[in-house]
JSON list of C-alpha atoms in Angstrom, two decimals:
[
{"chain": "J", "resi": 53, "resn": "ASP", "atom": "CA", "xyz": [222.37, 160.96, 104.97]},
{"chain": "J", "resi": 54, "resn": "VAL", "atom": "CA", "xyz": [225.67, 160.48, 106.71]},
{"chain": "J", "resi": 55, "resn": "LYS", "atom": "CA", "xyz": [225.74, 162.09, 110.07]},
{"chain": "J", "resi": 56, "resn": "VAL", "atom": "CA", "xyz": [228.88, 163.14, 111.88]},
{"chain": "J", "resi": 57, "resn": "THR", "atom": "CA", "xyz": [228.22, 164.22, 115.43]},
{"chain": "J", "resi": 58, "resn": "GLN", "atom": "CA", "xyz": [230.60, 166.17, 117.62]},
{"chain": "J", "resi": 59, "resn": "SER", "atom": "CA", "xyz": [229.72, 165.97, 121.27]},
{"chain": "J", "resi": 60, "resn": "SER", "atom": "CA", "xyz": [230.11, 169.64, 122.18]},
{"chain": "J", "resi": 61, "resn": "ARG", "atom": "CA", "xyz": [229.40, 172.82, 120.24]},
{"chain": "J", "resi": 62, "resn": "TYR", "atom": "CA", "xyz": [231.17, 175.11, 122.69]},
{"chain": "J", "resi": 63, "resn": "LEU", "atom": "CA", "xyz": [233.74, 174.24, 125.32]},
{"chain": "J", "resi": 64, "resn": "VAL", "atom": "CA", "xyz": [235.72, 176.36, 127.78]},
{"chain": "J", "resi": 65, "resn": "LYS", "atom": "CA", "xyz": [238.67, 174.74, 129.52]},
{"chain": "J", "resi": 66, "resn": "ARG", "atom": "CA", "xyz": [241.52, 175.88, 131.73]},
{"chain": "J", "resi": 67, "resn": "THR", "atom": "CA", "xyz": [245.18, 175.81, 130.81]},
{"chain": "J", "resi": 68, "resn": "GLY", "atom": "CA", "xyz": [246.71, 172.46, 131.72]},
{"chain": "J", "resi": 69, "resn": "GLU", "atom": "CA", "xyz": [243.46, 170.52, 131.66]},
{"chain": "J", "resi": 70, "resn": "LYS", "atom": "CA", "xyz": [243.15, 167.30, 129.67]},
{"chain": "J", "resi": 71, "resn": "VAL", "atom": "CA", "xyz": [240.45, 167.78, 127.05]},
{"chain": "J", "resi": 72, "resn": "PHE", "atom": "CA", "xyz": [238.53, 165.15, 125.11]},
{"chain": "J", "resi": 73, "resn": "LEU", "atom": "CA", "xyz": [236.71, 166.01, 121.89]},
{"chain": "J", "resi": 74, "resn": "GLU", "atom": "CA", "xyz": [234.45, 163.24, 120.67]},
{"chain": "J", "resi": 75, "resn": "CYS", "atom": "CA", "xyz": [233.30, 162.53, 117.13]},
{"chain": "J", "resi": 76, "resn": "VAL", "atom": "CA", "xyz": [230.85, 159.81, 116.06]},
{"chain": "J", "resi": 77, "resn": "GLN", "atom": "CA", "xyz": [229.73, 158.89, 112.54]},
{"chain": "J", "resi": 78, "resn": "ASP", "atom": "CA", "xyz": [226.86, 156.62, 111.68]},
{"chain": "J", "resi": 79, "resn": "MET", "atom": "CA", "xyz": [227.69, 155.33, 108.19]},
{"chain": "J", "resi": 80, "resn": "ASP", "atom": "CA", "xyz": [230.43, 152.78, 108.78]},
{"chain": "J", "resi": 81, "resn": "HIS", "atom": "CA", "xyz": [233.09, 155.02, 107.19]},
{"chain": "J", "resi": 82, "resn": "GLU", "atom": "CA", "xyz": [236.65, 153.80, 107.46]},
{"chain": "J", "resi": 83, "resn": "ASN", "atom": "CA", "xyz": [238.27, 157.22, 107.27]},
{"chain": "J", "resi": 84, "resn": "MET", "atom": "CA", "xyz": [238.01, 159.86, 109.96]},
{"chain": "J", "resi": 85, "resn": "PHE", "atom": "CA", "xyz": [239.84, 163.15, 110.34]},
{"chain": "J", "resi": 86, "resn": "TRP", "atom": "CA", "xyz": [240.39, 165.94, 112.86]},
{"chain": "J", "resi": 87, "resn": "TYR", "atom": "CA", "xyz": [241.06, 169.48, 111.64]},
{"chain": "J", "resi": 88, "resn": "ARG", "atom": "CA", "xyz": [241.39, 172.79, 113.36]},
{"chain": "J", "resi": 89, "resn": "GLN", "atom": "CA", "xyz": [240.29, 175.98, 111.70]},
{"chain": "J", "resi": 90, "resn": "ASP", "atom": "CA", "xyz": [241.75, 179.39, 112.50]},
{"chain": "J", "resi": 91, "resn": "PRO", "atom": "CA", "xyz": [241.20, 182.75, 110.80]},
{"chain": "J", "resi": 92, "resn": "GLY", "atom": "CA", "xyz": [243.76, 183.34, 108.10]},
{"chain": "J", "resi": 93, "resn": "LEU", "atom": "CA", "xyz": [245.14, 179.81, 108.37]},
{"chain": "J", "resi": 94, "resn": "GLY", "atom": "CA", "xyz": [242.27, 177.77, 106.99]},
{"chain": "J", "resi": 95, "resn": "LEU", "atom": "CA", "xyz": [241.76, 174.12, 107.89]},
{"chain": "J", "resi": 96, "resn": "ARG", "atom": "CA", "xyz": [244.81, 172.27, 109.12]},
{"chain": "J", "resi": 97, "resn": "LEU", "atom": "CA", "xyz": [244.91, 168.52, 109.56]},
{"chain": "J", "resi": 98, "resn": "ILE", "atom": "CA", "xyz": [245.80, 167.32, 113.06]},
{"chain": "J", "resi": 99, "resn": "TYR", "atom": "CA", "xyz": [245.38, 163.54, 112.84]},
{"chain": "J", "resi": 100, "resn": "PHE", "atom": "CA", "xyz": [243.56, 161.03, 110.72]},
{"chain": "J", "resi": 101, "resn": "SER", "atom": "CA", "xyz": [242.64, 157.38, 110.89]},
{"chain": "J", "resi": 102, "resn": "TYR", "atom": "CA", "xyz": [241.93, 154.81, 108.19]},
{"chain": "J", "resi": 103, "resn": "ASP", "atom": "CA", "xyz": [240.91, 151.97, 110.44]},
{"chain": "J", "resi": 104, "resn": "VAL", "atom": "CA", "xyz": [240.23, 150.99, 114.01]},
{"chain": "J", "resi": 105, "resn": "LYS", "atom": "CA", "xyz": [243.27, 151.47, 116.24]},
{"chain": "J", "resi": 106, "resn": "MET", "atom": "CA", "xyz": [245.13, 153.03, 113.34]},
{"chain": "J", "resi": 107, "resn": "LYS", "atom": "CA", "xyz": [246.22, 156.68, 113.35]},
{"chain": "J", "resi": 108, "resn": "GLU", "atom": "CA", "xyz": [248.51, 158.91, 111.36]},
{"chain": "J", "resi": 109, "resn": "LYS", "atom": "CA", "xyz": [249.85, 162.37, 112.08]},
{"chain": "J", "resi": 110, "resn": "GLY", "atom": "CA", "xyz": [248.67, 165.24, 109.99]},
{"chain": "J", "resi": 111, "resn": "ASP", "atom": "CA", "xyz": [250.32, 168.62, 109.59]},
{"chain": "J", "resi": 112, "resn": "ILE", "atom": "CA", "xyz": [250.07, 169.86, 113.19]},
{"chain": "J", "resi": 113, "resn": "PRO", "atom": "CA", "xyz": [249.94, 166.90, 115.62]},
{"chain": "J", "resi": 114, "resn": "GLU", "atom": "CA", "xyz": [252.00, 168.50, 118.40]},
{"chain": "J", "resi": 115, "resn": "GLY", "atom": "CA", "xyz": [250.08, 168.76, 121.63]},
{"chain": "J", "resi": 116, "resn": "TYR", "atom": "CA", "xyz": [247.36, 166.37, 120.47]},
{"chain": "J", "resi": 117, "resn": "SER", "atom": "CA", "xyz": [246.70, 162.66, 120.46]},
{"chain": "J", "resi": 118, "resn": "VAL", "atom": "CA", "xyz": [243.82, 160.57, 119.15]},
{"chain": "J", "resi": 119, "resn": "SER", "atom": "CA", "xyz": [242.02, 157.36, 119.89]},
{"chain": "J", "resi": 120, "resn": "ARG", "atom": "CA", "xyz": [240.00, 155.12, 117.64]},
{"chain": "J", "resi": 121, "resn": "GLU", "atom": "CA", "xyz": [238.86, 152.07, 119.58]},
{"chain": "J", "resi": 122, "resn": "LYS", "atom": "CA", "xyz": [235.67, 151.63, 117.55]},
{"chain": "J", "resi": 123, "resn": "LYS", "atom": "CA", "xyz": [235.07, 152.32, 113.88]},
{"chain": "J", "resi": 124, "resn": "GLU", "atom": "CA", "xyz": [232.38, 154.90, 114.48]},
{"chain": "J", "resi": 125, "resn": "ARG", "atom": "CA", "xyz": [234.22, 156.96, 117.08]},
{"chain": "J", "resi": 126, "resn": "PHE", "atom": "CA", "xyz": [237.33, 159.11, 116.72]},
{"chain": "J", "resi": 127, "resn": "SER", "atom": "CA", "xyz": [238.45, 161.09, 119.74]},
{"chain": "J", "resi": 128, "resn": "LEU", "atom": "CA", "xyz": [240.86, 164.01, 119.84]},
{"chain": "J", "resi": 129, "resn": "ILE", "atom": "CA", "xyz": [242.76, 164.49, 123.08]},
{"chain": "J", "resi": 130, "resn": "LEU", "atom": "CA", "xyz": [244.54, 167.62, 124.23]},
{"chain": "J", "resi": 131, "resn": "GLU", "atom": "CA", "xyz": [246.94, 166.24, 126.81]},
{"chain": "J", "resi": 132, "resn": "SER", "atom": "CA", "xyz": [247.52, 169.58, 128.54]},
{"chain": "J", "resi": 133, "resn": "ALA", "atom": "CA", "xyz": [245.45, 172.36, 127.02]},
{"chain": "J", "resi": 134, "resn": "SER", "atom": "CA", "xyz": [247.18, 175.61, 126.19]},
{"chain": "J", "resi": 135, "resn": "THR", "atom": "CA", "xyz": [245.80, 178.97, 125.09]},
{"chain": "J", "resi": 136, "resn": "ASN", "atom": "CA", "xyz": [247.20, 178.51, 121.58]},
{"chain": "J", "resi": 137, "resn": "GLN", "atom": "CA", "xyz": [244.86, 175.55, 121.18]},
{"chain": "J", "resi": 138, "resn": "THR", "atom": "CA", "xyz": [241.87, 177.86, 121.30]},
{"chain": "J", "resi": 139, "resn": "SER", "atom": "CA", "xyz": [240.25, 177.15, 117.96]},
{"chain": "J", "resi": 140, "resn": "MET", "atom": "CA", "xyz": [237.37, 175.63, 116.02]},
{"chain": "J", "resi": 141, "resn": "TYR", "atom": "CA", "xyz": [237.81, 171.86, 115.78]},
{"chain": "J", "resi": 142, "resn": "LEU", "atom": "CA", "xyz": [236.16, 170.00, 112.92]},
{"chain": "J", "resi": 143, "resn": "CYS", "atom": "CA", "xyz": [235.78, 166.25, 112.60]},
{"chain": "J", "resi": 144, "resn": "ALA", "atom": "CA", "xyz": [235.12, 164.63, 109.22]},
{"chain": "J", "resi": 145, "resn": "SER", "atom": "CA", "xyz": [234.55, 161.16, 107.88]},
{"chain": "J", "resi": 146, "resn": "SER", "atom": "CA", "xyz": [234.58, 159.58, 104.43]},
{"chain": "J", "resi": 147, "resn": "LEU", "atom": "CA", "xyz": [234.25, 156.16, 102.90]},
{"chain": "J", "resi": 148, "resn": "ILE", "atom": "CA", "xyz": [236.98, 156.96, 100.44]},
{"chain": "J", "resi": 149, "resn": "GLN", "atom": "CA", "xyz": [239.08, 160.06, 100.43]},
{"chain": "J", "resi": 150, "resn": "TYR", "atom": "CA", "xyz": [236.57, 162.09, 98.46]},
{"chain": "J", "resi": 151, "resn": "GLY", "atom": "CA", "xyz": [233.52, 163.96, 99.59]},
{"chain": "J", "resi": 152, "resn": "TYR", "atom": "CA", "xyz": [234.11, 164.38, 103.29]},
{"chain": "J", "resi": 153, "resn": "THR", "atom": "CA", "xyz": [231.18, 164.86, 105.62]},
{"chain": "J", "resi": 154, "resn": "PHE", "atom": "CA", "xyz": [231.94, 167.28, 108.42]},
{"chain": "J", "resi": 155, "resn": "GLY", "atom": "CA", "xyz": [230.59, 167.49, 111.92]},
{"chain": "J", "resi": 156, "resn": "SER", "atom": "CA", "xyz": [229.18, 170.79, 113.11]},
{"chain": "J", "resi": 157, "resn": "GLY", "atom": "CA", "xyz": [232.37, 171.73, 114.90]},
{"chain": "J", "resi": 158, "resn": "THR", "atom": "CA", "xyz": [233.48, 172.37, 118.47]},
{"chain": "J", "resi": 159, "resn": "ARG", "atom": "CA", "xyz": [234.59, 175.86, 119.38]},
{"chain": "J", "resi": 160, "resn": "LEU", "atom": "CA", "xyz": [237.15, 175.38, 122.14]},
{"chain": "J", "resi": 161, "resn": "THR", "atom": "CA", "xyz": [238.37, 178.25, 124.29]},
{"chain": "J", "resi": 162, "resn": "VAL", "atom": "CA", "xyz": [241.31, 177.65, 126.62]},
{"chain": "J", "resi": 163, "resn": "VAL", "atom": "CA", "xyz": [241.63, 180.24, 129.37]},
{"chain": "D", "resi": 235, "resn": "GLU", "atom": "CA", "xyz": [255.24, 170.72, 99.61]},
{"chain": "D", "resi": 236, "resn": "ASP", "atom": "CA", "xyz": [251.62, 170.33, 98.55]},
{"chain": "D", "resi": 237, "resn": "LYS", "atom": "CA", "xyz": [249.61, 173.53, 98.62]},
{"chain": "D", "resi": 238, "resn": "VAL", "atom": "CA", "xyz": [246.27, 174.99, 97.63]},
{"chain": "D", "resi": 239, "resn": "VAL", "atom": "CA", "xyz": [245.95, 178.75, 97.17]},
{"chain": "D", "resi": 240, "resn": "GLN", "atom": "CA", "xyz": [242.64, 180.56, 96.97]},
{"chain": "D", "resi": 241, "resn": "SER", "atom": "CA", "xyz": [242.03, 184.11, 95.82]},
{"chain": "D", "resi": 242, "resn": "PRO", "atom": "CA", "xyz": [240.77, 186.54, 96.73]},
{"chain": "D", "resi": 243, "resn": "LEU", "atom": "CA", "xyz": [240.77, 185.94, 100.49]},
{"chain": "D", "resi": 244, "resn": "SER", "atom": "CA", "xyz": [237.71, 188.13, 100.86]},
{"chain": "D", "resi": 245, "resn": "LEU", "atom": "CA", "xyz": [235.20, 189.72, 98.57]},
{"chain": "D", "resi": 246, "resn": "VAL", "atom": "CA", "xyz": [232.27, 192.08, 99.05]},
{"chain": "D", "resi": 247, "resn": "VAL", "atom": "CA", "xyz": [229.63, 192.33, 96.34]},
{"chain": "D", "resi": 248, "resn": "HIS", "atom": "CA", "xyz": [226.04, 193.45, 95.96]},
{"chain": "D", "resi": 249, "resn": "GLU", "atom": "CA", "xyz": [223.07, 191.24, 95.31]},
{"chain": "D", "resi": 250, "resn": "GLY", "atom": "CA", "xyz": [222.76, 190.39, 91.65]},
{"chain": "D", "resi": 251, "resn": "ASP", "atom": "CA", "xyz": [226.48, 190.56, 90.96]},
{"chain": "D", "resi": 252, "resn": "THR", "atom": "CA", "xyz": [228.39, 187.64, 89.44]},
{"chain": "D", "resi": 253, "resn": "VAL", "atom": "CA", "xyz": [231.51, 186.48, 91.27]},
{"chain": "D", "resi": 254, "resn": "THR", "atom": "CA", "xyz": [234.42, 184.22, 90.35]},
{"chain": "D", "resi": 255, "resn": "LEU", "atom": "CA", "xyz": [236.47, 182.53, 93.04]},
{"chain": "D", "resi": 256, "resn": "ASN", "atom": "CA", "xyz": [239.87, 181.10, 92.20]},
{"chain": "D", "resi": 257, "resn": "CYS", "atom": "CA", "xyz": [241.76, 178.07, 93.40]},
{"chain": "D", "resi": 258, "resn": "SER", "atom": "CA", "xyz": [245.23, 177.04, 92.26]},
{"chain": "D", "resi": 259, "resn": "TYR", "atom": "CA", "xyz": [247.10, 174.01, 93.47]},
{"chain": "D", "resi": 260, "resn": "GLU", "atom": "CA", "xyz": [250.36, 172.14, 93.54]},
{"chain": "D", "resi": 261, "resn": "VAL", "atom": "CA", "xyz": [249.66, 168.64, 94.75]},
{"chain": "D", "resi": 262, "resn": "THR", "atom": "CA", "xyz": [251.51, 165.39, 94.24]},
{"chain": "D", "resi": 263, "resn": "ASN", "atom": "CA", "xyz": [249.45, 162.77, 92.42]},
{"chain": "D", "resi": 264, "resn": "PHE", "atom": "CA", "xyz": [246.34, 164.88, 92.04]},
{"chain": "D", "resi": 265, "resn": "ARG", "atom": "CA", "xyz": [243.11, 162.90, 92.33]},
{"chain": "D", "resi": 266, "resn": "SER", "atom": "CA", "xyz": [240.30, 165.45, 92.55]},
{"chain": "D", "resi": 267, "resn": "LEU", "atom": "CA", "xyz": [239.39, 168.99, 93.54]},
{"chain": "D", "resi": 268, "resn": "LEU", "atom": "CA", "xyz": [236.46, 169.79, 95.78]},
{"chain": "D", "resi": 269, "resn": "TRP", "atom": "CA", "xyz": [234.57, 172.96, 96.66]},
{"chain": "D", "resi": 270, "resn": "TYR", "atom": "CA", "xyz": [232.80, 173.46, 99.98]},
{"chain": "D", "resi": 271, "resn": "LYS", "atom": "CA", "xyz": [230.58, 176.22, 101.35]},
{"chain": "D", "resi": 272, "resn": "GLN", "atom": "CA", "xyz": [230.92, 177.07, 105.02]},
{"chain": "D", "resi": 273, "resn": "GLU", "atom": "CA", "xyz": [228.38, 179.26, 106.75]},
{"chain": "D", "resi": 274, "resn": "LYS", "atom": "CA", "xyz": [228.27, 179.37, 110.53]},
{"chain": "D", "resi": 275, "resn": "LYS", "atom": "CA", "xyz": [229.09, 175.75, 111.16]},
{"chain": "D", "resi": 276, "resn": "ALA", "atom": "CA", "xyz": [230.60, 172.89, 109.20]},
{"chain": "D", "resi": 277, "resn": "PRO", "atom": "CA", "xyz": [231.58, 172.98, 105.52]},
{"chain": "D", "resi": 278, "resn": "THR", "atom": "CA", "xyz": [229.01, 171.51, 103.17]},
{"chain": "D", "resi": 279, "resn": "PHE", "atom": "CA", "xyz": [229.96, 169.83, 99.92]},
{"chain": "D", "resi": 280, "resn": "LEU", "atom": "CA", "xyz": [229.34, 171.66, 96.62]},
{"chain": "D", "resi": 281, "resn": "PHE", "atom": "CA", "xyz": [231.28, 170.02, 93.81]},
{"chain": "D", "resi": 282, "resn": "MET", "atom": "CA", "xyz": [233.92, 167.43, 93.09]},
{"chain": "D", "resi": 283, "resn": "LEU", "atom": "CA", "xyz": [235.95, 167.84, 89.89]},
{"chain": "D", "resi": 284, "resn": "THR", "atom": "CA", "xyz": [238.25, 165.22, 88.44]},
{"chain": "D", "resi": 285, "resn": "SER", "atom": "CA", "xyz": [238.41, 165.97, 84.70]},
{"chain": "D", "resi": 286, "resn": "SER", "atom": "CA", "xyz": [239.55, 169.09, 82.90]},
{"chain": "D", "resi": 287, "resn": "GLY", "atom": "CA", "xyz": [237.09, 171.20, 80.98]},
{"chain": "D", "resi": 288, "resn": "ILE", "atom": "CA", "xyz": [233.89, 169.62, 82.25]},
{"chain": "D", "resi": 289, "resn": "GLU", "atom": "CA", "xyz": [231.69, 172.17, 83.97]},
{"chain": "D", "resi": 290, "resn": "LYS", "atom": "CA", "xyz": [229.70, 171.15, 87.00]},
{"chain": "D", "resi": 291, "resn": "LYS", "atom": "CA", "xyz": [226.55, 173.15, 87.69]},
{"chain": "D", "resi": 292, "resn": "SER", "atom": "CA", "xyz": [224.12, 173.42, 90.55]},
{"chain": "D", "resi": 293, "resn": "GLY", "atom": "CA", "xyz": [221.61, 176.23, 90.21]},
{"chain": "D", "resi": 294, "resn": "ARG", "atom": "CA", "xyz": [223.48, 179.53, 90.14]},
{"chain": "D", "resi": 295, "resn": "LEU", "atom": "CA", "xyz": [226.79, 177.89, 91.03]},
{"chain": "D", "resi": 296, "resn": "SER", "atom": "CA", "xyz": [229.18, 176.34, 88.55]},
{"chain": "D", "resi": 297, "resn": "SER", "atom": "CA", "xyz": [232.76, 175.17, 88.60]},
{"chain": "D", "resi": 298, "resn": "ILE", "atom": "CA", "xyz": [235.40, 174.01, 86.17]},
{"chain": "D", "resi": 299, "resn": "LEU", "atom": "CA", "xyz": [238.86, 172.48, 86.47]},
{"chain": "D", "resi": 300, "resn": "ASP", "atom": "CA", "xyz": [241.98, 173.02, 84.37]},
{"chain": "D", "resi": 301, "resn": "LYS", "atom": "CA", "xyz": [244.45, 170.25, 85.14]},
{"chain": "D", "resi": 302, "resn": "LYS", "atom": "CA", "xyz": [247.05, 171.61, 82.75]},
{"chain": "D", "resi": 303, "resn": "GLU", "atom": "CA", "xyz": [247.21, 175.03, 84.41]},
{"chain": "D", "resi": 304, "resn": "LEU", "atom": "CA", "xyz": [246.41, 173.55, 87.84]},
{"chain": "D", "resi": 305, "resn": "PHE", "atom": "CA", "xyz": [243.47, 175.69, 88.84]},
{"chain": "D", "resi": 306, "resn": "SER", "atom": "CA", "xyz": [239.75, 175.74, 89.28]},
{"chain": "D", "resi": 307, "resn": "ILE", "atom": "CA", "xyz": [237.14, 178.49, 89.40]},
{"chain": "D", "resi": 308, "resn": "LEU", "atom": "CA", "xyz": [233.82, 178.67, 91.17]},
{"chain": "D", "resi": 309, "resn": "ASN", "atom": "CA", "xyz": [231.26, 181.01, 89.62]},
{"chain": "D", "resi": 310, "resn": "ILE", "atom": "CA", "xyz": [228.18, 182.33, 91.33]},
{"chain": "D", "resi": 311, "resn": "THR", "atom": "CA", "xyz": [225.72, 184.26, 89.19]},
{"chain": "D", "resi": 312, "resn": "ALA", "atom": "CA", "xyz": [222.96, 186.59, 90.42]},
{"chain": "D", "resi": 313, "resn": "THR", "atom": "CA", "xyz": [224.34, 186.48, 93.96]},
{"chain": "D", "resi": 314, "resn": "GLN", "atom": "CA", "xyz": [221.98, 186.57, 96.93]},
{"chain": "D", "resi": 315, "resn": "THR", "atom": "CA", "xyz": [222.62, 187.42, 100.58]},
{"chain": "D", "resi": 316, "resn": "GLY", "atom": "CA", "xyz": [222.32, 183.71, 101.35]},
{"chain": "D", "resi": 317, "resn": "ASP", "atom": "CA", "xyz": [225.47, 183.13, 99.32]},
{"chain": "D", "resi": 318, "resn": "SER", "atom": "CA", "xyz": [227.47, 184.92, 102.00]},
{"chain": "D", "resi": 319, "resn": "ALA", "atom": "CA", "xyz": [229.88, 182.31, 103.35]},
{"chain": "D", "resi": 320, "resn": "ILE", "atom": "CA", "xyz": [233.43, 181.08, 103.29]},
{"chain": "D", "resi": 321, "resn": "TYR", "atom": "CA", "xyz": [234.11, 179.02, 100.18]},
{"chain": "D", "resi": 322, "resn": "LEU", "atom": "CA", "xyz": [236.75, 176.37, 100.62]},
{"chain": "D", "resi": 323, "resn": "CYS", "atom": "CA", "xyz": [238.73, 174.67, 97.90]},
{"chain": "D", "resi": 324, "resn": "ALA", "atom": "CA", "xyz": [240.37, 171.32, 98.69]},
{"chain": "D", "resi": 325, "resn": "VAL", "atom": "CA", "xyz": [242.47, 168.92, 96.69]},
{"chain": "D", "resi": 326, "resn": "ALA", "atom": "CA", "xyz": [242.77, 165.17, 97.19]},
{"chain": "D", "resi": 327, "resn": "GLY", "atom": "CA", "xyz": [246.21, 163.81, 96.51]},
{"chain": "D", "resi": 328, "resn": "MET", "atom": "CA", "xyz": [248.93, 161.76, 98.11]},
{"chain": "D", "resi": 329, "resn": "HIS", "atom": "CA", "xyz": [250.24, 163.20, 101.36]},
{"chain": "D", "resi": 330, "resn": "GLY", "atom": "CA", "xyz": [253.22, 161.93, 103.30]},
{"chain": "D", "resi": 331, "resn": "GLY", "atom": "CA", "xyz": [253.10, 158.55, 101.64]},
{"chain": "D", "resi": 332, "resn": "SER", "atom": "CA", "xyz": [249.73, 157.68, 103.11]},
{"chain": "D", "resi": 333, "resn": "GLN", "atom": "CA", "xyz": [246.51, 157.02, 101.28]},
{"chain": "D", "resi": 334, "resn": "GLY", "atom": "CA", "xyz": [245.98, 160.71, 101.12]},
{"chain": "D", "resi": 335, "resn": "ASN", "atom": "CA", "xyz": [243.70, 163.33, 102.55]},
{"chain": "D", "resi": 336, "resn": "LEU", "atom": "CA", "xyz": [242.26, 166.66, 101.55]},
{"chain": "D", "resi": 337, "resn": "ILE", "atom": "CA", "xyz": [244.55, 169.67, 101.42]},
{"chain": "D", "resi": 338, "resn": "PHE", "atom": "CA", "xyz": [242.55, 172.84, 101.99]},
{"chain": "D", "resi": 339, "resn": "GLY", "atom": "CA", "xyz": [243.06, 176.37, 100.82]},
{"chain": "D", "resi": 340, "resn": "LYS", "atom": "CA", "xyz": [242.52, 179.18, 103.32]},
{"chain": "D", "resi": 341, "resn": "GLY", "atom": "CA", "xyz": [239.14, 179.98, 101.85]},
{"chain": "D", "resi": 342, "resn": "THR", "atom": "CA", "xyz": [237.47, 182.99, 100.26]},
{"chain": "D", "resi": 343, "resn": "LYS", "atom": "CA", "xyz": [235.09, 184.93, 102.47]},
{"chain": "D", "resi": 344, "resn": "LEU", "atom": "CA", "xyz": [232.23, 186.21, 100.34]},
{"chain": "D", "resi": 345, "resn": "SER", "atom": "CA", "xyz": [229.90, 188.89, 101.66]},
{"chain": "D", "resi": 346, "resn": "VAL", "atom": "CA", "xyz": [226.84, 189.74, 99.59]},
{"chain": "D", "resi": 347, "resn": "LYS", "atom": "CA", "xyz": [225.20, 193.04, 100.53]},
{"chain": "D", "resi": 348, "resn": "PRO", "atom": "CA", "xyz": [221.52, 193.69, 99.82]}
]
């Protein structure tokens, strides 16, 4: 089975801190995605990547950046965390665009 | 703008009831529609639908797609408390000129009471 691992389940950070969320998949998938999930808003795409060193903005990229130096790892970076970035962050990977496999999520609280 | 709309947003039923969850979409270059179940953690895959009129079944769950009317339904018969979850509908299409990604609805929160 494909496994997508997110490094932290729960994270509390202070406003202004630089935050790194890590995601690793073990099935050589080309495609990786970062979403955030908020009540009443559903899943919203932040960034995605179709290859190493390649990234594309999703629907809400402001305040975020990403890094994909290796195929298996896709990192989401909050350059200067703000309280409105408190959310559940979900990473996903897929070999083609169908049938995503999600990580277990990171619940980030910015205080 | 591409969009996926799910209804209802929340639903409370009793064990044994049958429920129907709805998903309508407007997506450029539709490729497929997917249903996910999300309990406490990450969404887990239920079905992928690409052709109209062909029902997919897994136990008490079934789903069908209507590409002419642009919607799908997810049916759950004889509901159990373990069916309580958020059910997400997502559509794969072209987005922003890229290869595409999944566009999610906001989900339907189903609560099944004993």
